[in-house]
C-alpha positions as a Python dict, from the first residue, in 0.01 Angstrom:
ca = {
    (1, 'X'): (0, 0, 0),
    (2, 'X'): (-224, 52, -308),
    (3, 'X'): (-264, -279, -504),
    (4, 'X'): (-52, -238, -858),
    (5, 'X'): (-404, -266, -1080),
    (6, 'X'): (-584, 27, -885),
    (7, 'X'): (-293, 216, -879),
    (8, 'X'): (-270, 207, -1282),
    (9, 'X'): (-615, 257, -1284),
    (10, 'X'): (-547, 577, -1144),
    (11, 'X'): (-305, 723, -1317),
    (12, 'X'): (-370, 548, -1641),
    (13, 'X'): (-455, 911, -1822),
    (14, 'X'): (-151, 1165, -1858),
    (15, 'X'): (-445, 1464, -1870),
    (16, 'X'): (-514, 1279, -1462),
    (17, 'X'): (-212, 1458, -1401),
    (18, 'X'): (-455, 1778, -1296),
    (19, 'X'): (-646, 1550, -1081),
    (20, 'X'): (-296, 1420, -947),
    (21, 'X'): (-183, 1796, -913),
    (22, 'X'): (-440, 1860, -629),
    (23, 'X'): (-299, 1562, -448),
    (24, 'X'): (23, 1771, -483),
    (25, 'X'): (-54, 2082, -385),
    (26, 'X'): (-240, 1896, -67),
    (27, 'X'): (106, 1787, 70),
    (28, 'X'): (232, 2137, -1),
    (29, 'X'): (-12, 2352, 194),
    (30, 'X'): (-259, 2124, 373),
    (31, 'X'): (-591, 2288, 267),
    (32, 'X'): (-838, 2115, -10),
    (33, 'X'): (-955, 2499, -73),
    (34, 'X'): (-566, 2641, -119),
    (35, 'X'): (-481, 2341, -353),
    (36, 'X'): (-806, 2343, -626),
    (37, 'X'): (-702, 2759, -641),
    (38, 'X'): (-332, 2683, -690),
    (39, 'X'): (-437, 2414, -980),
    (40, 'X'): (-702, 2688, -1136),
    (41, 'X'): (-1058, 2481, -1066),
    (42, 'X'): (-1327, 2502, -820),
    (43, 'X'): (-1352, 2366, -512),
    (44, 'X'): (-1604, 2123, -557),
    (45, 'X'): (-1406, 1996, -891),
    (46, 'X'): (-1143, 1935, -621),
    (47, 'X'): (-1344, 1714, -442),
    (48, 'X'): (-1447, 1585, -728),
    (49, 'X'): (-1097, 1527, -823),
    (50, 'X'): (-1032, 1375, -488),
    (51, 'X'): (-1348, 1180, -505),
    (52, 'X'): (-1264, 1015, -874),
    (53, 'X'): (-883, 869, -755),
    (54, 'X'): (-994, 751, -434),
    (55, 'X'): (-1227, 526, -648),
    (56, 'X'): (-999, 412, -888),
    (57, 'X'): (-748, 334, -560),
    (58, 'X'): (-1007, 170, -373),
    (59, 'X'): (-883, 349, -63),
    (60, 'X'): (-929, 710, 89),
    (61, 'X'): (-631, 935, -60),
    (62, 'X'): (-687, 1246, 201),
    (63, 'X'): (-743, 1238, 558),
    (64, 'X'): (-918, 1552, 652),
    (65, 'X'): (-923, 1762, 997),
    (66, 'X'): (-1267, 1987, 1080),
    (67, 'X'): (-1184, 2324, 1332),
    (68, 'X'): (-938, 2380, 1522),
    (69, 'X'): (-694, 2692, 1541),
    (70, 'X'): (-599, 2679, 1218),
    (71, 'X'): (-1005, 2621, 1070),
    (72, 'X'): (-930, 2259, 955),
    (73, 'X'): (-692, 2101, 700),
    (74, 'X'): (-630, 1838, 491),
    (75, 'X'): (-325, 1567, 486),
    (76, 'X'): (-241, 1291, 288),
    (77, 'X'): (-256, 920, 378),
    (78, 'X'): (17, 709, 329),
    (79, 'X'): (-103, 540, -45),
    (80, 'X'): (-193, 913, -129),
    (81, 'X'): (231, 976, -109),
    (82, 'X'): (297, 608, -303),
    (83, 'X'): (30, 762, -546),
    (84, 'X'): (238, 1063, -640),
    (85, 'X'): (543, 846, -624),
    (86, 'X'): (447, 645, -885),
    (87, 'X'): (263, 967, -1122),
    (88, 'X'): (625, 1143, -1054),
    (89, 'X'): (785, 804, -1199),
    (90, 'X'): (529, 755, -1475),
    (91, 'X'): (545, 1114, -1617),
    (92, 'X'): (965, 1106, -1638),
    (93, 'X'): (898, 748, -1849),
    (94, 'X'): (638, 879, -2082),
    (95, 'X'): (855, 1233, -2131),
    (96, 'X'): (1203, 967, -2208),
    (97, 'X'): (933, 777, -2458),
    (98, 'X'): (780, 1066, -2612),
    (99, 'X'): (1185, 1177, -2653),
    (100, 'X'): (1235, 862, -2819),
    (101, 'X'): (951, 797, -3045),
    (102, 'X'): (996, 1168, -3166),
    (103, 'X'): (1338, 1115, -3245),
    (104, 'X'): (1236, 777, -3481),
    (105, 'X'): (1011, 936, -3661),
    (106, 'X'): (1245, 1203, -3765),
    (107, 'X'): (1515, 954, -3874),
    (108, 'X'): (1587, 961, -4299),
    (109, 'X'): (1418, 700, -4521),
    (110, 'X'): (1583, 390, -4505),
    (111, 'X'): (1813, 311, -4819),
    (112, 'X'): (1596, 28, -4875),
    (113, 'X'): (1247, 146, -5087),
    (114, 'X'): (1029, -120, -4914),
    (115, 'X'): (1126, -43, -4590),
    (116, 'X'): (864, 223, -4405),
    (117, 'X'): (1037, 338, -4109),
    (118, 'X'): (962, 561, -3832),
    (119, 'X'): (1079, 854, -4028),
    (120, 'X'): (886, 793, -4354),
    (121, 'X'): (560, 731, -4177),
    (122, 'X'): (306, 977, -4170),
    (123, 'X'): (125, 959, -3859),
    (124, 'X'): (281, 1022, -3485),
    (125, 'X'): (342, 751, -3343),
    (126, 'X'): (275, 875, -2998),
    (127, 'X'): (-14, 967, -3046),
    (128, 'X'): (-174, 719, -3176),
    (129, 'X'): (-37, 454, -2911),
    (130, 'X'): (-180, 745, -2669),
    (131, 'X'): (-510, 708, -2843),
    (132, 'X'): (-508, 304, -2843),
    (133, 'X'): (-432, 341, -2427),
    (134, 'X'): (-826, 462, -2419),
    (135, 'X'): (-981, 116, -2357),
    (136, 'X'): (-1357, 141, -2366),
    (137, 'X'): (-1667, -16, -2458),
    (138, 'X'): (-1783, 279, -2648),
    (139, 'X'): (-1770, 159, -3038),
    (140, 'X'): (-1790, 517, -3201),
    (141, 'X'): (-1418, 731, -3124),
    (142, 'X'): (-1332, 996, -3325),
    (143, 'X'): (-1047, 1216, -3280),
    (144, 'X'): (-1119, 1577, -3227),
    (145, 'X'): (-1014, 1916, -3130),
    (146, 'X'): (-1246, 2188, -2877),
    (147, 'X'): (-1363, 2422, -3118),
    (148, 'X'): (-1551, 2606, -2835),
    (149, 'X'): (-1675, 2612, -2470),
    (150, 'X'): (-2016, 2779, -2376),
    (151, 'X'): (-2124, 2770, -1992),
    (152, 'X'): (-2482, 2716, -1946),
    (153, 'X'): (-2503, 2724, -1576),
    (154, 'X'): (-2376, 2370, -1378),
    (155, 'X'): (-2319, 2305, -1768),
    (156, 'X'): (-2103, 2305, -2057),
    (157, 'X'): (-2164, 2272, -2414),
    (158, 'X'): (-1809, 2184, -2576),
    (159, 'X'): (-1832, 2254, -2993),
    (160, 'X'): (-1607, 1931, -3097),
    (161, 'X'): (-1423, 1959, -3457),
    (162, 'X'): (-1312, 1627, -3583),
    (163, 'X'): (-932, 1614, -3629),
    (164, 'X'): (-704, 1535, -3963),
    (165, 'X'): (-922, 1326, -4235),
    (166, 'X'): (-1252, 1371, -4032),
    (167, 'X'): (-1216, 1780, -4003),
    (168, 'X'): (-1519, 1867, -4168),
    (169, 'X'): (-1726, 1672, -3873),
    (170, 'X'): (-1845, 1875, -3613),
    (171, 'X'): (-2048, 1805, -3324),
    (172, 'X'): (-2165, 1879, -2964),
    (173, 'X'): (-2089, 1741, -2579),
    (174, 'X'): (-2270, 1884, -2274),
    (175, 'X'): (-2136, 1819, -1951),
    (176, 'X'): (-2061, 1954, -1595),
    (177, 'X'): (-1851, 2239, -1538),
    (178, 'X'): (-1626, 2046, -1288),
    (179, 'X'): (-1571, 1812, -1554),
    (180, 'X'): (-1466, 2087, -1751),
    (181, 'X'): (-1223, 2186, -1501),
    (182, 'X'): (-1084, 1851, -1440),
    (183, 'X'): (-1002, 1793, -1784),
    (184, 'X'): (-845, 2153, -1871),
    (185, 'X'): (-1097, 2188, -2158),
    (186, 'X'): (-949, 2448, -2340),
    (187, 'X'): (-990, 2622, -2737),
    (188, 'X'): (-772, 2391, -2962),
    (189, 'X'): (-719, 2103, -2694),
    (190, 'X'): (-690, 1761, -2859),
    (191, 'X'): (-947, 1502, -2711),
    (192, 'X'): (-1156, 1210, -2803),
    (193, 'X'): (-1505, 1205, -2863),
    (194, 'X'): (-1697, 923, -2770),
    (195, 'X'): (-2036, 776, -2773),
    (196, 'X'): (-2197, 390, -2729),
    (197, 'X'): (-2350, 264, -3062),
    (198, 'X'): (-2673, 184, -2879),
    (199, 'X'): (-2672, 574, -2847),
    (200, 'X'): (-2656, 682, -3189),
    (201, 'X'): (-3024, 645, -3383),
    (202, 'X'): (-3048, 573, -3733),
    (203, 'X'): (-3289, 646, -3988),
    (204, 'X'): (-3417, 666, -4313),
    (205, 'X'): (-3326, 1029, -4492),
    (206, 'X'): (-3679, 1057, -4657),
    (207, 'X'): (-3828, 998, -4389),
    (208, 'X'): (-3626, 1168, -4134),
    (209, 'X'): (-3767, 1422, -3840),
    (210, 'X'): (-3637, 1800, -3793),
    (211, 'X'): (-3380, 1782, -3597),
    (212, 'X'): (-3366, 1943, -3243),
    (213, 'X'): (-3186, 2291, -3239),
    (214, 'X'): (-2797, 2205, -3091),
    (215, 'X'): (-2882, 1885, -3143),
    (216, 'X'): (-2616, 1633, -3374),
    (217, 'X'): (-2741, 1567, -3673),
    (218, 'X'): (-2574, 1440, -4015),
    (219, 'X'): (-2631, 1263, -4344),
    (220, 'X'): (-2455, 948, -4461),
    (221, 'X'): (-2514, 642, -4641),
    (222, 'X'): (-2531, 275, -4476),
    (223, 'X'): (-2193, 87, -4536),
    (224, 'X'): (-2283, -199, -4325),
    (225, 'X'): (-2622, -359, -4198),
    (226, 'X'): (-2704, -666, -3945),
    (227, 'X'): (-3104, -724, -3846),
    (228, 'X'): (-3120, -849, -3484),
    (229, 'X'): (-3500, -882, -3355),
    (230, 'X'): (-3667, -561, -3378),
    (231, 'X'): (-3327, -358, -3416),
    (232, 'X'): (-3114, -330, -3668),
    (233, 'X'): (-2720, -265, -3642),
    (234, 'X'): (-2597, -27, -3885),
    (235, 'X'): (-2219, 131, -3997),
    (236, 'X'): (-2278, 434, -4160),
    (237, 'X'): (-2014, 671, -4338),
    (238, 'X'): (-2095, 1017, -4336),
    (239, 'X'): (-2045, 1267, -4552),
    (240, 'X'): (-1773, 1400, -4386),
    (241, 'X'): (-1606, 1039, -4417),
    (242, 'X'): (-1631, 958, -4092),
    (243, 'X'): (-1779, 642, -3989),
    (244, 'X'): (-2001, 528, -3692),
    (245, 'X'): (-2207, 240, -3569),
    (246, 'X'): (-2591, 297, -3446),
    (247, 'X'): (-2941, 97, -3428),
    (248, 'X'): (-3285, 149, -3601),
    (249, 'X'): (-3592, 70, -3502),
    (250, 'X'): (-3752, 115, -3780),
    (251, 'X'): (-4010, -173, -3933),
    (252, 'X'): (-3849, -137, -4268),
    (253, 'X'): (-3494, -269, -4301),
    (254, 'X'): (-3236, 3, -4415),
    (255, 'X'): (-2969, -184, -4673),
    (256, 'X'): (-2619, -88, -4767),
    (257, 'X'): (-2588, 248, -4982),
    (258, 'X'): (-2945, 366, -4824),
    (259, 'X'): (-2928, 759, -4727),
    (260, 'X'): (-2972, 799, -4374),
    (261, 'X'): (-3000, 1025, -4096),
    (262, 'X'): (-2759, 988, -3789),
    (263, 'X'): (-2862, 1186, -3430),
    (264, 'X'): (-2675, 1161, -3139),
    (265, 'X'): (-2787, 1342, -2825),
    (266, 'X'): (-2525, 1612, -2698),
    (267, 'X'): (-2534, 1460, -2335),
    (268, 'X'): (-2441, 1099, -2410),
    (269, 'X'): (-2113, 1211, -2617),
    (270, 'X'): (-1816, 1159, -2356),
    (271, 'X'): (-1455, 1367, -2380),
    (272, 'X'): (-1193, 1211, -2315),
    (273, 'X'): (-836, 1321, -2314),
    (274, 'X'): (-594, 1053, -2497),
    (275, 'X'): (-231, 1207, -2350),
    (276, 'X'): (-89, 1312, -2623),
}
């Protein structure tokens, strides 16, 4: 049997539910090819798929048969079936939550004026416990939405919109096609951008280089600064009000309320989907 932790690691996303779906469609008709055209991605982002839970698992999901009469098949192993067992009992919990938290926040203002319950709070609560599941090392999250997908070859660039109070930030993600496919990128599909402070570079406005075209780029002022060796850590709000955390290495020190420049490459911006 899978070991409880790998097994949460992989199903630990509602959105792996695509990856799961191959799984699914495996047991149905027995072909890796057949299942990533029933779920509506490539081939390869099947194995790719395929590839990703078996290393969360720590074990091979899919035991696979070359020739033969019927030109080869696929079959799943045995912690491949207790896999789907557990997504099939994981997705019927988090539809009876969702039912439930819904269901609070709709309930009338309590008689009492200092009481803020469910119903008279103004953020979903699912959603944002959805959002706190994403446990990463990544400092900078913002909420977004896909504003648009361009194909570039093996690539795509993904136009992010930040969502609610940050709507008027926009910026960029390149990655792989399969990727794209895995996660069901779509036109309007909530996600979470991502990024590690040590990839976001900071620097002086007046002094600040052109920025590359389809690069991200933005203005802001320094809300918070820390001097560590020959980098400095900086929070920065942008104009947009959202806030992010980078480094300069620049030899003068940048101090709260300086105007800044903030660039983050395209490719090190991660999507991630939060289940909501």
């Amino acid at each position: 049997m899978i070991p409880q932790a790998s097994l949460a690691a992989a199903l630990s996303e509602k959105r792996s539910d695509r990856r799961i779906d191959v799984l699914r469609h495996i047991q149905e008709c027995g072909s890796i090819s057949e299942a990533a055209r029933r779920v509506g991605i490539s081939y390869k982002a099947a194995w790719q798929a395929l590839d990703t839970l078996s290393n969360l698992a720590g074990v091979e999901l899919v035991q696979r048969s070359v020739g033969g009469r019927g030109g080869g098949g696929a079959q799943l192993t045995a912690d491949a079936l207790l896999l789907l067992e557990a997504a099939n009992a994981m997705g019927q919990a988090r539809e009876q939550l969702h039912v439930q938290l819904e269901h609070a926040r709709q309930l009338p203002v309590a008689a009492d004026p200092q009481a803020r319950t469910a119903g008279a709070a103004g953020i979903s609560v699912a959603t944002t416990l959805a959002r706190l599941q994403v446990m990463t090392s990544m400092r900078n999250q913002w909420p977004c939405v896909v504003a648009q997908l361009s194909r570039s070859g093996p690539l795509v660039q993904v136009q992010l919109q930040g969502a609610a109070a940050g709507a008027q930030f926009g910026l960029q993600s390149h990655i792989t096609d399969e990727s794209a496919q895995l996660l069901g990128l779509r036109q309007g599909l909530p996600v979470l951008a991502m990024c590690k402070a040590t990839a976001v570079t900071v620097q002086a406005a007046s002094g600040a280089t052109a920025l590359a075209p389809g690069g991200n780029g933005w203005q802001g002022a320094v809300t918070r600064a820390t001097r560590g060796g020959t980098v400095q850590e900086l929070a920065v709000r942008l104009q947009s009000g959202v806030q992010l955390v980078g480094f300069s290495r620049q030899a003068s020190s940048l101090r709260v309320r300086s105007a800044v420049q903030v660039t983050v490459e395209p490719s090190a911006v991660v999507i991630a989907l939060s289940g909501e």
